[in-house]
C-alpha positions as protocol buffer text, in pm:
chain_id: "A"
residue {
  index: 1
  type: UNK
  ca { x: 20714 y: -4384 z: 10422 }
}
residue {
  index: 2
  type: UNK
  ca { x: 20382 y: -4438 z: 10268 }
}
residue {
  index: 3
  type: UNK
  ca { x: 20613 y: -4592 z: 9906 }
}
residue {
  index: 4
  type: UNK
  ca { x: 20675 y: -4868 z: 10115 }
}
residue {
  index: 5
  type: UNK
  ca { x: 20308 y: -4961 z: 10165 }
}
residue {
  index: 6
  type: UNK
  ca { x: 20217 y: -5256 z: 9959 }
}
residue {
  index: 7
  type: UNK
  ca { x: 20305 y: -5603 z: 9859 }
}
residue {
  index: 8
  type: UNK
  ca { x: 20679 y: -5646 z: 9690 }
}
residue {
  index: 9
  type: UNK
  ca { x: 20883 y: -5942 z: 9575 }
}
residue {
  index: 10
  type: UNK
  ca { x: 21244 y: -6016 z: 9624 }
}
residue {
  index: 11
  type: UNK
  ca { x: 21421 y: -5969 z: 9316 }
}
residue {
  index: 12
  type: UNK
  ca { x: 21780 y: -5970 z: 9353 }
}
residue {
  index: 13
  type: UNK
  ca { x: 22030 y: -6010 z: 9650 }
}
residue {
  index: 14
  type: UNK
  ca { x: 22394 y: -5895 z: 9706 }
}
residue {
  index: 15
  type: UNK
  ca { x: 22632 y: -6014 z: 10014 }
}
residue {
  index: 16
  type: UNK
  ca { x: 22329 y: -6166 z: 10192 }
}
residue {
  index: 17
  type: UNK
  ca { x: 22502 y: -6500 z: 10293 }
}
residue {
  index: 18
  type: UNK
  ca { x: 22824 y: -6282 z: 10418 }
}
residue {
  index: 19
  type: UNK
  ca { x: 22587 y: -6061 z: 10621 }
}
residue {
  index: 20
  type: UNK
  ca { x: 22393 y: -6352 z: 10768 }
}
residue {
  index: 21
  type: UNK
  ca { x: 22734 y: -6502 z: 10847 }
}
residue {
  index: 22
  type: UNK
  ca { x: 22802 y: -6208 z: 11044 }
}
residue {
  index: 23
  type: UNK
  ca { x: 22493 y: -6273 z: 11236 }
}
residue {
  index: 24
  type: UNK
  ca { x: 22584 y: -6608 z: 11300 }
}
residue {
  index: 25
  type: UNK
  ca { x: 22319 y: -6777 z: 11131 }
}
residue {
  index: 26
  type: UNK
  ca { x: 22415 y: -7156 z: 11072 }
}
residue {
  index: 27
  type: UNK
  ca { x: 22513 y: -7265 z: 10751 }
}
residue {
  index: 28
  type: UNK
  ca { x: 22221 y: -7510 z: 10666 }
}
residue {
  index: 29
  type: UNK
  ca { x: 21972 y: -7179 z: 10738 }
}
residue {
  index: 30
  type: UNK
  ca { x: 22201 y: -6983 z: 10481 }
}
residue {
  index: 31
  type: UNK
  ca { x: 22139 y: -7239 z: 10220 }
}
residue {
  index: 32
  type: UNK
  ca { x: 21746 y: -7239 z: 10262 }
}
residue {
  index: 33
  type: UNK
  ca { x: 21773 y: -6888 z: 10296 }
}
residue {
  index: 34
  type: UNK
  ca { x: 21976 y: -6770 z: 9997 }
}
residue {
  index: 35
  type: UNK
  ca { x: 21733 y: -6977 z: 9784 }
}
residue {
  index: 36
  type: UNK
  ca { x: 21431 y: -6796 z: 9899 }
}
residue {
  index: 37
  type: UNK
  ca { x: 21234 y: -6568 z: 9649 }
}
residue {
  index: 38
  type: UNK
  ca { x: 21006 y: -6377 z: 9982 }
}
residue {
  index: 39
  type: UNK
  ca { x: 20699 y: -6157 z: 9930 }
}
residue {
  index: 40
  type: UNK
  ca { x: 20734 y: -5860 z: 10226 }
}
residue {
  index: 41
  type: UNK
  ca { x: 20433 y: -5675 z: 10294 }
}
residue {
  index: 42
  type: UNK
  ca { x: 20388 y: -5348 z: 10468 }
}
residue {
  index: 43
  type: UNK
  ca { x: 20107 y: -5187 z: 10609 }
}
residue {
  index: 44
  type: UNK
  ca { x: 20035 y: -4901 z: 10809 }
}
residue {
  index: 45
  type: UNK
  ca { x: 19708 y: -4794 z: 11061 }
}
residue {
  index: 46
  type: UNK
  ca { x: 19733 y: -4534 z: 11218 }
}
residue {
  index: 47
  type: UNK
  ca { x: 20023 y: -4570 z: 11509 }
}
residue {
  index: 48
  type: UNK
  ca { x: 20033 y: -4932 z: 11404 }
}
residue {
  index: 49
  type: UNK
  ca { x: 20272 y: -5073 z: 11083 }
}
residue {
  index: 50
  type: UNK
  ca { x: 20322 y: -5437 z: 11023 }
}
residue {
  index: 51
  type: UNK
  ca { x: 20562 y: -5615 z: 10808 }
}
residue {
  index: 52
  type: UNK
  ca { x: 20503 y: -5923 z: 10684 }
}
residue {
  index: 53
  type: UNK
  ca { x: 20710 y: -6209 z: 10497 }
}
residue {
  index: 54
  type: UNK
  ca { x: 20585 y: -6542 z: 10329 }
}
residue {
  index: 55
  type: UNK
  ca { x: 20815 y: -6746 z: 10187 }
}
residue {
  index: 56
  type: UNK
  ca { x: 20824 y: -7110 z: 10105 }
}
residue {
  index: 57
  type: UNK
  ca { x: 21056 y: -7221 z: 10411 }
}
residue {
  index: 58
  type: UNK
  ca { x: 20909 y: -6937 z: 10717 }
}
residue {
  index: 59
  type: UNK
  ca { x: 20699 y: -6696 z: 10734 }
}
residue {
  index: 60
  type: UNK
  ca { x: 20732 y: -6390 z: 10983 }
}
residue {
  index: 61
  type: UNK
  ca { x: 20565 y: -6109 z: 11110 }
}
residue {
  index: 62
  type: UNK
  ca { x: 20628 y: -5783 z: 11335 }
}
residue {
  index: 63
  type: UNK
  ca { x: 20420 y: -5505 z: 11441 }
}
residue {
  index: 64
  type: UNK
  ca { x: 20487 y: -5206 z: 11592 }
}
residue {
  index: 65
  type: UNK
  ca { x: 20510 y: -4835 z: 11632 }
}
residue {
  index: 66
  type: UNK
  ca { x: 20777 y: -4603 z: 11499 }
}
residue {
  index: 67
  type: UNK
  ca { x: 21048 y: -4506 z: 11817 }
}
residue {
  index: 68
  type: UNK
  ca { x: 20906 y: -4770 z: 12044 }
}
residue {
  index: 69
  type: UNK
  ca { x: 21151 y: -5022 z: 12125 }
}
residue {
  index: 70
  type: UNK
  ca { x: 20975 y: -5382 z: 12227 }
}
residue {
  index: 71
  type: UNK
  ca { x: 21157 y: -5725 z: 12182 }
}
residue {
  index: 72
  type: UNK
  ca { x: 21165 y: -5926 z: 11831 }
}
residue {
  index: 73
  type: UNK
  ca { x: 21231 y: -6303 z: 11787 }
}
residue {
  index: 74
  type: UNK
  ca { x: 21386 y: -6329 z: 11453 }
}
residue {
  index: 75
  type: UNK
  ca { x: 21306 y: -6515 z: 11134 }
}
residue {
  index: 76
  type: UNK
  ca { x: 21648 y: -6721 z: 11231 }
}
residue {
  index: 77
  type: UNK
  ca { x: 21577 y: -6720 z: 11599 }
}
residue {
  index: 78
  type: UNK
  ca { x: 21776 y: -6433 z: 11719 }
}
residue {
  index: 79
  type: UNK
  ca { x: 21649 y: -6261 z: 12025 }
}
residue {
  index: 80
  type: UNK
  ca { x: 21696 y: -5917 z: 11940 }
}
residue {
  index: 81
  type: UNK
  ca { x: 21578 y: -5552 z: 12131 }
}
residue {
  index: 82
  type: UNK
  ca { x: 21406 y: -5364 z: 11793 }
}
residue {
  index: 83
  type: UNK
  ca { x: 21371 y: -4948 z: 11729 }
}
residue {
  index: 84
  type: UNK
  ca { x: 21222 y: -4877 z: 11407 }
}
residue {
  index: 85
  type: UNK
  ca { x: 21251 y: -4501 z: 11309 }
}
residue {
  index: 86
  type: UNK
  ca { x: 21251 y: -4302 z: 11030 }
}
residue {
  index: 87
  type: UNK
  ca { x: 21480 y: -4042 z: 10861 }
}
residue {
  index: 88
  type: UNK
  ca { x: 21490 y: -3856 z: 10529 }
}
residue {
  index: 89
  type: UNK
  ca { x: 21183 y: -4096 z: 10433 }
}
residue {
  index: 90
  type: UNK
  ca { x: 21377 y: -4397 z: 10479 }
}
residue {
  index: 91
  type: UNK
  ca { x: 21275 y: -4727 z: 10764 }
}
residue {
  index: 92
  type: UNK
  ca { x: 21568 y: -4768 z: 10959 }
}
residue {
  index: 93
  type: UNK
  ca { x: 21533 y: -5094 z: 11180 }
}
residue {
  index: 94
  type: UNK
  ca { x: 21775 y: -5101 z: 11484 }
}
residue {
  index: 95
  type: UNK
  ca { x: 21836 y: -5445 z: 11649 }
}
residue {
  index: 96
  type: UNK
  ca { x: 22065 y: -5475 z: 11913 }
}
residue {
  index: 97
  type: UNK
  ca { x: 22136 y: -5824 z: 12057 }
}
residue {
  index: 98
  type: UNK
  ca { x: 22392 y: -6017 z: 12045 }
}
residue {
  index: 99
  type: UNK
  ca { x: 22508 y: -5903 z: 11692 }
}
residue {
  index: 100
  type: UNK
  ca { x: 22377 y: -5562 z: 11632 }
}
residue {
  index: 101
  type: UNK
  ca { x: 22244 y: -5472 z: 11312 }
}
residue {
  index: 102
  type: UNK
  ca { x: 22066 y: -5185 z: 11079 }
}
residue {
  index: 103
  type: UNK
  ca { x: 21778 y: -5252 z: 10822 }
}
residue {
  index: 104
  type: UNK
  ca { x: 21696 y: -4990 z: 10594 }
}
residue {
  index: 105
  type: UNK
  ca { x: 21431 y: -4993 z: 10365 }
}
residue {
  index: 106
  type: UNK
  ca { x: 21340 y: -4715 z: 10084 }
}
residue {
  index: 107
  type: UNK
  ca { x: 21201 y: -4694 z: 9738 }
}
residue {
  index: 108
  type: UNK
  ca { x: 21447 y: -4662 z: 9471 }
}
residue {
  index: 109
  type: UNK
  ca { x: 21311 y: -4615 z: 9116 }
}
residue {
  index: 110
  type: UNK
  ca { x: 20987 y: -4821 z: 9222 }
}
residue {
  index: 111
  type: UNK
  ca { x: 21164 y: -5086 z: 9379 }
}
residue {
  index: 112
  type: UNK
  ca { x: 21234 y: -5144 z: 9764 }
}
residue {
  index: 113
  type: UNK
  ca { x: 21544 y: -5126 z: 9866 }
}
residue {
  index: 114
  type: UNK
  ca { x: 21651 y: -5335 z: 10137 }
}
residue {
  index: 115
  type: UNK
  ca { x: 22053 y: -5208 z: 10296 }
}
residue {
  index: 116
  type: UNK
  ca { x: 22118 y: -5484 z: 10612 }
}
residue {
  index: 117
  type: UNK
  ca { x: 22453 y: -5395 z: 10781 }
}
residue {
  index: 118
  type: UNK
  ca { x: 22628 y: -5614 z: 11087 }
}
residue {
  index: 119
  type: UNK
  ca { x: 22992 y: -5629 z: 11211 }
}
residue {
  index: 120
  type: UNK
  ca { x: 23063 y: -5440 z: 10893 }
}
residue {
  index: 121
  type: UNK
  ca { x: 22919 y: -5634 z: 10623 }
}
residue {
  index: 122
  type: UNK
  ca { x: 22667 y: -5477 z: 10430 }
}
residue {
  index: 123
  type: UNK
  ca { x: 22402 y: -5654 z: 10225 }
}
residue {
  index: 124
  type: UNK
  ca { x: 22170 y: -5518 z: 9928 }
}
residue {
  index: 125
  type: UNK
  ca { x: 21806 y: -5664 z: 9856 }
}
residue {
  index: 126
  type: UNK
  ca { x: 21591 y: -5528 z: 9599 }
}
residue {
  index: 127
  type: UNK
  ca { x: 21212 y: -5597 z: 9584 }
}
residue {
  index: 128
  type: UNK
  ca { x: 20989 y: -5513 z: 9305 }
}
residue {
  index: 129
  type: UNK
  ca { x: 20614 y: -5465 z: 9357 }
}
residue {
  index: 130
  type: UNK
  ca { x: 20382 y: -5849 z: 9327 }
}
């Protein structure tokens, strides 16, 4: 868990319009979307972790504690019940709403690796540190 403290960069993206599809997200938000280049940051005090993402087009931010469920307005406006928890040193994000779906985030050879999965579709995002 403590890899993924730090600032990283989106460098490369696989299946991430498919998986966004899947979500339901309208096209003209895929567009933007797929043309984004994000920074994600992660920090951690104590109980408390926060992930942050800047990006030309929206910004976002969520805070909370690991196995404590609370509510999470998406970056595309989903209204979504969030679990973050961790196994084998990974982040697994849990949102269940109307389209459930899994975020996992580890460190691959120094890079963070981002594995979004809904309805089946599963989408790779790679981040190297900024």
């Amino acid at each position: 868990m403590e890899a993924l403290i730090g600032t990283w960069k989106l460098e490369s993206s696989e299946n991430f319009d498919e998986y966004m599809k899947a979500l339901g997200v309208s096209a003209v938000t895929r567009a933007i979307a797929n043309k984004l280049k994000p920074k994600a940051t992660i920090t951690n005090e104590g109980d408390d972790w926060v992930i942050s993402s800047t990006s030309t087009f929206k910004n976002s931010k969520v805070t909370f504690k690991i196995g404590q469920p609370f509510q999470e307005t998406t970056p595309d406006d989903r209204k979504v019940m969030t679990t973050f928890t961790v196994e084998d040193g990974k982040l697994l994000q849990t949102q269940d709403g109307d389209v459930p779906s899994t975020i996992t985030r580890e460190v691959v050879e120094n890079q963070m690796q981002l594995t979004l999965t809904a309805v089946g579709v599963t989408c790779k995002r790679m981040y190297v540190r900024a």
